[in-house]
Coordinates of N, CA, C and O in Angstrom, one line a residue:
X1 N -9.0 13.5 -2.4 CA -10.0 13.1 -3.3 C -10.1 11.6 -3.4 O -9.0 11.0 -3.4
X2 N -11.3 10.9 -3.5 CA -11.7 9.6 -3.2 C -12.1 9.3 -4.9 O -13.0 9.9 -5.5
X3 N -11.2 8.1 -5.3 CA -12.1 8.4 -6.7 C -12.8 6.7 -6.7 O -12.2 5.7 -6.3
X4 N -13.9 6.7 -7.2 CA -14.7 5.0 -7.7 C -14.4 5.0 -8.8 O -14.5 5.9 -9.6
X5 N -13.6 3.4 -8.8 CA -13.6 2.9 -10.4 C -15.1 2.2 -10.6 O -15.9 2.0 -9.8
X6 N -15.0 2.0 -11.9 CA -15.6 0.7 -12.7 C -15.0 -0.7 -12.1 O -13.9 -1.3 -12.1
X7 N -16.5 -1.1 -11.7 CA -16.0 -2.8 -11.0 C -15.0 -3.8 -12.0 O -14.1 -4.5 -11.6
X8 N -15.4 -3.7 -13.0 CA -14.5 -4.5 -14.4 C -13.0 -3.8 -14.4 O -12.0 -4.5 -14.7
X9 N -12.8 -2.4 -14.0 CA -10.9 -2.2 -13.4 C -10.9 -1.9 -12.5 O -9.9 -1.2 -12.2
X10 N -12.0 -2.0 -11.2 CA -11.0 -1.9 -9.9 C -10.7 -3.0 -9.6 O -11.5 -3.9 -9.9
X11 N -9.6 -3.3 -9.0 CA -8.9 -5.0 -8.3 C -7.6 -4.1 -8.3 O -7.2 -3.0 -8.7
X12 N -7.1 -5.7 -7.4 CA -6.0 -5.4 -6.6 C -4.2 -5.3 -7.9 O -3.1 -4.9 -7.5
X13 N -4.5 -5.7 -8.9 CA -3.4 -6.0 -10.0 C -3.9 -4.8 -10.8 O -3.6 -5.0 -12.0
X14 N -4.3 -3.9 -10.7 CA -4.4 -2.8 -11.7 C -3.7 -1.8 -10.8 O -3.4 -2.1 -9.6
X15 N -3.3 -0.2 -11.4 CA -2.8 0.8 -10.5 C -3.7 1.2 -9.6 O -4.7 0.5 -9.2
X16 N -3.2 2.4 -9.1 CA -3.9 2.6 -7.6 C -5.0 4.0 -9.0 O -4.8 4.3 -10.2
X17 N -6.0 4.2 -8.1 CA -6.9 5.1 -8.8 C -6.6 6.3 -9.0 O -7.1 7.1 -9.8
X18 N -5.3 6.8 -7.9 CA -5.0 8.7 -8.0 C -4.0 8.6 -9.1 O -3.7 9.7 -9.6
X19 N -3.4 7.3 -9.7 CA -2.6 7.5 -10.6 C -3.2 7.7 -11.9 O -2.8 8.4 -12.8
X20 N -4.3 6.9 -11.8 CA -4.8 6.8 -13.2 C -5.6 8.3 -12.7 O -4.8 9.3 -12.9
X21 N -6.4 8.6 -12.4 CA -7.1 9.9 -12.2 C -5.7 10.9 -12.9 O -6.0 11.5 -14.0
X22 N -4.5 11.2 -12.5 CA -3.3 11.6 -13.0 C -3.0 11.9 -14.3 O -2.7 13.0 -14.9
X23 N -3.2 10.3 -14.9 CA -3.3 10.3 -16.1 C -3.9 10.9 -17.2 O -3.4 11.5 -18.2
X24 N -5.4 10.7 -16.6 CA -6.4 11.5 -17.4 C -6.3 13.3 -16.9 O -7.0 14.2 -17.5
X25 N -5.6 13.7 -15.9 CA -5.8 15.3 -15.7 C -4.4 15.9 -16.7 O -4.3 17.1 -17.1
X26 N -3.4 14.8 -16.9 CA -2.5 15.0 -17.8 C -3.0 15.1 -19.4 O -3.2 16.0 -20.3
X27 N -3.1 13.9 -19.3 CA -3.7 14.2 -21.1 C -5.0 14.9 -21.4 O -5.5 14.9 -22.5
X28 N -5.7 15.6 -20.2 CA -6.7 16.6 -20.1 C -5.9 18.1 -20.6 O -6.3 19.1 -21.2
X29 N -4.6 17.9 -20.1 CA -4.0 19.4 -20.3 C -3.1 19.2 -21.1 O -2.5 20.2 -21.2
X30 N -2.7 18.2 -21.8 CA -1.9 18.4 -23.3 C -2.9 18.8 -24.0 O -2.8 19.7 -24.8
X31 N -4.1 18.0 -23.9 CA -5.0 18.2 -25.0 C -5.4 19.9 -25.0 O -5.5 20.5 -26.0
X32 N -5.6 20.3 -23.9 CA -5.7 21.7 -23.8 C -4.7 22.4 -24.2 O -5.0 23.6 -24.1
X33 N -3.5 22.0 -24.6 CA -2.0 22.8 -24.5 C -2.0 23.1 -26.8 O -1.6 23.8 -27.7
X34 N -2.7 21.6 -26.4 CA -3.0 21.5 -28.4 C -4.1 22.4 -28.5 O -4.2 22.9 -29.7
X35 N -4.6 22.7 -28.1 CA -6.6 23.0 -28.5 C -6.6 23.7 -27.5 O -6.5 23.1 -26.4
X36 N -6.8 25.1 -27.4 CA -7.3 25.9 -26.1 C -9.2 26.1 -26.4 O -9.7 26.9 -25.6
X37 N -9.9 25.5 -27.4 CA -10.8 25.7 -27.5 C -11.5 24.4 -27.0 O -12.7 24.4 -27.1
X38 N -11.2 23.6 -26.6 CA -11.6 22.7 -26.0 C -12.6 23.0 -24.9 O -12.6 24.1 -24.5
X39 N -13.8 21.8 -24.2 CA -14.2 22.5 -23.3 C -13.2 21.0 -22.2 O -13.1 19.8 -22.3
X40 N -12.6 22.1 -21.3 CA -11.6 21.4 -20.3 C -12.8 20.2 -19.3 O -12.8 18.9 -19.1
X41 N -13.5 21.0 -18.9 CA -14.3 20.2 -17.9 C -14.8 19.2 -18.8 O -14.8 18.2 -18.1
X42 N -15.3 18.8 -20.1 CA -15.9 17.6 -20.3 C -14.8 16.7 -20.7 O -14.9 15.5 -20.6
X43 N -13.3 17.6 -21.4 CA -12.7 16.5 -21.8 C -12.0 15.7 -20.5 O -11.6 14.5 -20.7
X44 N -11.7 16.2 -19.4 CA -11.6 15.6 -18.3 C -12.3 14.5 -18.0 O -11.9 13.4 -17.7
X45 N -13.7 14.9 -18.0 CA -14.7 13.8 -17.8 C -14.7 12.7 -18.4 O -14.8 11.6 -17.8
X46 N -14.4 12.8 -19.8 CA -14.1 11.8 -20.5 C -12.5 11.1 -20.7 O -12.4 9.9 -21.2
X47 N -11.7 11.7 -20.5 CA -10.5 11.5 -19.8 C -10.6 10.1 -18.7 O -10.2 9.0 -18.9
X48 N -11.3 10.6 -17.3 CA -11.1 9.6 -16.5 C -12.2 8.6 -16.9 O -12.0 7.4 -16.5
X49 N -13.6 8.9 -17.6 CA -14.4 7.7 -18.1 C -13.8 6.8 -18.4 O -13.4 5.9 -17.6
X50 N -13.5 6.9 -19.6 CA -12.3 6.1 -20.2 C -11.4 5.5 -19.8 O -10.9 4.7 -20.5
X51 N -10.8 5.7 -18.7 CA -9.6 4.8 -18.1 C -10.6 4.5 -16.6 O -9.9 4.4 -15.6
X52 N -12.0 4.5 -16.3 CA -12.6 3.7 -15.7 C -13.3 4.5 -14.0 O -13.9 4.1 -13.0
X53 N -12.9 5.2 -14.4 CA -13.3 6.1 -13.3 C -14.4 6.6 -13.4 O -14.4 7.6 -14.1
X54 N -15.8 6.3 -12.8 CA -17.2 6.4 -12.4 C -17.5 7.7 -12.2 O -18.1 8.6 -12.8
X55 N -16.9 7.7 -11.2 CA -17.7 8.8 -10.1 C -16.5 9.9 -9.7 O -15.4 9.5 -9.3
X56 N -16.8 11.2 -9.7 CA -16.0 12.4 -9.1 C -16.6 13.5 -8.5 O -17.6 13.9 -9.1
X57 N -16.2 14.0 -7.4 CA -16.6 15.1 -6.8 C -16.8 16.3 -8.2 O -15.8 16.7 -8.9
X58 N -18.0 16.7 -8.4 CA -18.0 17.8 -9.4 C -17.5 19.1 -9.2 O -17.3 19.9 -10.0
X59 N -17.0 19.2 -7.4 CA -16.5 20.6 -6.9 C -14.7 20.1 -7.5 O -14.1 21.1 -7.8
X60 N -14.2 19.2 -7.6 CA -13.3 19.1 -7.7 C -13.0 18.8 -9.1 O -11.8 18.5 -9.3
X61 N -13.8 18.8 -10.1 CA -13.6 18.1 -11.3 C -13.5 19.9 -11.8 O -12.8 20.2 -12.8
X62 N -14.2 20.7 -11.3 CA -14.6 21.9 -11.7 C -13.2 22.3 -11.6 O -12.6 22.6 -12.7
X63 N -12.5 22.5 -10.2 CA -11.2 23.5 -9.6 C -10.0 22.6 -10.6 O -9.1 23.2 -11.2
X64 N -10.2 21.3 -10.8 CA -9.1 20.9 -11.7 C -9.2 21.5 -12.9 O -8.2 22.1 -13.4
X65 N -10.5 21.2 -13.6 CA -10.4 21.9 -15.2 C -10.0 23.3 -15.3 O -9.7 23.8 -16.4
X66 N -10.1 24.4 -13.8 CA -9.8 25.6 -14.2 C -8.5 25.8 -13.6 O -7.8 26.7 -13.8
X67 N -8.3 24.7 -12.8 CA -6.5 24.6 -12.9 C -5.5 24.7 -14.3 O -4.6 25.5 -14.6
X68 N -6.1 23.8 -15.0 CA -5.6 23.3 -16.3 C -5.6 24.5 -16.8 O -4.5 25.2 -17.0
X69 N -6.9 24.9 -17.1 CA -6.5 26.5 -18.3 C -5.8 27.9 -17.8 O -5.2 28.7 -18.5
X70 N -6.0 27.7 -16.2 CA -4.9 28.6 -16.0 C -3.3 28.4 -16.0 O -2.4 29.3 -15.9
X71 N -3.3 26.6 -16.3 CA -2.3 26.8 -17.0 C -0.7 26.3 -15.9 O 0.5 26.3 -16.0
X72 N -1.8 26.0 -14.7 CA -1.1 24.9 -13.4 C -1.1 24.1 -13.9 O -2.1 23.7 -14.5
X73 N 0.4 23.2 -13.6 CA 0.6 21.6 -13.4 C -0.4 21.1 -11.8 O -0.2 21.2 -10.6
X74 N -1.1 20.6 -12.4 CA -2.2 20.1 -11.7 C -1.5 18.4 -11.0 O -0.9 17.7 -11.7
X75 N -1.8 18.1 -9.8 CA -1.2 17.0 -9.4 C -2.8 16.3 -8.0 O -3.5 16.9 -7.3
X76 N -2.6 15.2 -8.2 CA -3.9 14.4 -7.3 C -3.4 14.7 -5.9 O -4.1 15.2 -4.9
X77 N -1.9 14.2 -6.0 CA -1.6 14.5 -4.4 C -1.2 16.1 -4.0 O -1.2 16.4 -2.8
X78 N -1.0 16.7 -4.5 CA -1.3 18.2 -4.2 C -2.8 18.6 -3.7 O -2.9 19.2 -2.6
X79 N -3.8 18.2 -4.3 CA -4.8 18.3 -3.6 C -5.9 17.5 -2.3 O -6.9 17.6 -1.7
X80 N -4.6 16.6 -2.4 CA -5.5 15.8 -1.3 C -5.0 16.4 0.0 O -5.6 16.7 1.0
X81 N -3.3 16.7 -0.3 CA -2.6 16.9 0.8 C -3.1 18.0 1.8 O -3.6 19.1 1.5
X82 N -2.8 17.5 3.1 CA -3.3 18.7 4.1 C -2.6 19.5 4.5 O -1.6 19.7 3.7
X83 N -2.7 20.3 5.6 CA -1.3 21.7 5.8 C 0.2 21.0 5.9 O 0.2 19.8 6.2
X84 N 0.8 21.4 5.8 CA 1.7 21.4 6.3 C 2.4 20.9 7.6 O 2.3 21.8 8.4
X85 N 3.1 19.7 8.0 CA 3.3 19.3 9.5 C 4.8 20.6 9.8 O 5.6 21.3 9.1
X86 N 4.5 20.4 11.4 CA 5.7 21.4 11.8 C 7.3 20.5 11.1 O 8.4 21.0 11.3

């Protein structure tokens, strides 16, 4: 997954983008762990808004939030990763 920051925090002295993306899928699922009535998909959205992140694949914003409520540790590099090498 490819994520766009906000021009005002992307640069080379801030973290890399899959971390912060991280961030917000983390405290997307405490907050769900407090509050199961939440709606997962928007508070995600506003999750990575907030720490600067523009733009996301909506197919992937979707499989993350129903990651969360089913209640997987959700990780960026888990889903980028490809098969398995021999």
């Amino acid at each position: 997954m490819t994520f766009a920051m906000d021009p005002e925090v992307d640069g080379e002295l801030g973290p890399r983008a899959e971390d912060v993306a991280q961030e917000a899928i983390d405290a997307t699922a405490t907050a769900y762990t407090d509050n199961a009535e939440i709606d997962v998909d928007e508070q995600l959205r506003i999750q990575l808004s907030s720490r600067g992140i523009r733009a996301v694949n909506e197919e992937w914003l979707s499989e993350t939030a129903r990651e969360i409520r089913s209640g997987h540790h959700t990780r960026v590099a888990d889903q980028d990763a490809g098969p398995a090498g021999p």
